[in-house]
Amino acid sequence: MKALVLRLDAPLLSFGTVMVDQHGFIDRFPGTAMLTGLIANALGWRHGDFGLLQRLQDRIRFAARWDVRPQPIVDYHTVDLGQGKMRHPGWTTRGWPEHRAGGQDARFGIHQRYRHYWADGLMTCVLTLTGADAPDLDAVLAALRRPARPLFLGRKTCLPARPLLDPEMPVAEGESLLEILRRVPVWDRQGCPVAQAGKREACWPPEAEAGACGEIRRVYDLRDWANQLPAGSRQRVDGLIGDGES
Amino acid sequence: MFLQIHYLTSYHASLLNRDDAGLAKRIPFGGAPRLRVSSQCQKRHWREWLLKQTDLPRGFRSRHFFSRILKPRLMEAGMDEEQAHELILHLAKGILTAAGEKDALDKETLEMKQPVLFGQPEAEYLLALLKEAAAQQDPKAFLDQKIREGKKNFQALLREAGLKDPAAGFEGALFGRFVTSDVLARVDAPVHVAHAFTTHALQTEVDFFTVVDDLACDEETGAAHANDMELGAGIFYGYVAVDVPLLVSNLTGCEREEWRGQDHSDARRLLERLVQAITQVTPGAKLGATAPYAHAECVLLEAGDAQPRSLANAFLDPVRLSRQQHPIAQSAAAMADYLNRLEGMYGGNGERRFLSSLHPWPREQEPALPLPQAIDGALEAVFGGGA
């Protein structure tokens, strides 16, 4: 199989997971829906391209590794829903305007929000697409080099600090994503290969071969694109890979 | 096509952006804590400054939305010109009348008398309505019914597009609009703003202050109030990426792929003002106590098609301030060195670069220009000859 090798490097990264009230929590590893959006953005797709997005999400398989362990931070900010532009109902394509439900405070008050981020980390991600549909991996490769829109890693403020594709080996071949991930050099924070890399946190699909030491867990990182709702889950293996792997 | 803006600004002792504990916002980067100014804080202050500029575009070209955007696309879809003109006139008059604007449309040219900024979502919505009407037995009656049923919706649509308040339209075009659950009515922001942070390690002090009650009686002693406030000084690196095709699409209603064929004067003017805001507007709080006013002293503008990326990693090693070199010059040199290394690693991608700086820039490819010239050069690279 072939896979793209991505280096996710930014001062802040956020891999969104289930939101609870005002907390925008994050997962340790990217979500499938997030990667779907990233690729679709590069390809220039639109919000209304529901079918394309759903099909792309179904085809994405990836494995990821924290080359440099990140630190969690929480950003606090407030939003004033009473601003002039927010006070009135907004138009919709359904034909009737829509406004936030609730009382005076809910609709016009100042709301507090906590946004969680990973800071000061560097992640390597190997990604492939199943099936023979368009787009193929070459099209995605070209789009990531010259994307239709600026790319971001989770939230729109998480702007990448380097091009996403690995400069030496943007495409790699191997028997499985995990095998490819093991072979891709571990980078230090500056983006240089590390000679004696120890164990690294990683995730990979559960279809990987036996012998890989990890814990299977269920993650809720899919999206129903037509209805614009987070929905669905999949199994993912979280574990450690690298030298001295047991 | 993307415009990228990198800037270095130095602030003296101030509290630019606070968290919920009242402390200065931070971020760990390269193993060292840095002061941070959040993306939201910067955008808010730039937006407020922009809305006060009296020479923002007046939406001259957007008045021709119906004739330049809707009509050609209806004709592309197979409708003959006369019918397209008639239906658009009927719909446009109907929705403008529903919003309280009579005689707001020229019968011959379909030009609006008021500046209203319709973007791509509005174009798609109105086109779908017009196509559905054309398939009816009595298209005008169908449109009348839709306008009657959706009167409030059309009023909301026109308000958000800036009817009676052109600045609201431009604000949405620059910073996006996402006020309902309808993803098809959403306007994406073409301006992406990263959190700004200091190029060196964090250093702050806690300033203890008291409030003396001048009306206190002679028998009373001491302060009426005591508290503290964290102050920090720093050289901040900030980064903005602009999606130019999306900005033009938001301003004209065209498909984003057709952005080159549009009139760019509005977009050009807006971007010029945006760079001015980025380089000159403070995100500061505590204005009365700290007067946190500063301008950027090093600005690098990039125009190109390759994936935008920030130069934040130039400061992974925190700049260690030295007596031999100006602190901002050290940060500028780190940025230039990193750009060299990045090009060595990934290769050049055809970016055009324009520099305006008070400090030495150790790259010959970008001579220092006055900021207005750097802005003009970058915008010419963006909107000028095809790449």
Coordinates of N, CA, C and O in Angstrom, one line a residue, chain B residues 57 61 262-270:
Chain B
P57 N -14.3 50.5 1.1 CA -15.0 50.5 -0.2 C -16.5 50.7 0.0 O -17.0 50.3 1.0
R61 N -19.0 48.0 -7.1 CA -19.2 46.9 -8.0 C -20.3 45.9 -7.5 O -20.9 45.3 -8.2
Q262 N -12.7 39.1 -11.8 CA -13.6 40.1 -11.2 C -12.8 41.4 -11.1 O -11.6 41.5 -11.3
D263 N -13.6 42.4 -10.7 CA -13.0 43.7 -10.4 C -12.4 43.6 -8.9 O -13.1 43.3 -8.0
H264 N -11.1 43.8 -8.8 CA -10.5 43.6 -7.5 C -10.3 44.8 -6.7 O -9.7 44.8 -5.6
S265 N -10.9 45.9 -7.1 CA -10.6 47.2 -6.4 C -11.1 47.1 -4.9 O -10.4 47.5 -4.0
D266 N -12.2 46.5 -4.6 CA -12.7 46.4 -3.3 C -11.8 45.5 -2.4 O -11.4 45.9 -1.3
A267 N -11.4 44.3 -3.0 CA -10.6 43.4 -2.3 C -9.2 44.0 -2.0 O -8.7 43.9 -0.9
R268 N -8.7 44.7 -3.0 CA -7.4 45.3 -2.9 C -7.4 46.4 -1.8 O -6.5 46.4 -0.9
R269 N -8.4 47.2 -1.8 CA -8.5 48.2 -0.8 C -8.6 47.6 0.6 O -8.0 48.1 1.6
L270 N -9.5 46.6 0.7 CA -9.6 46.0 2.0 C -8.4 45.3 2.5 O -8.0 45.4 3.7

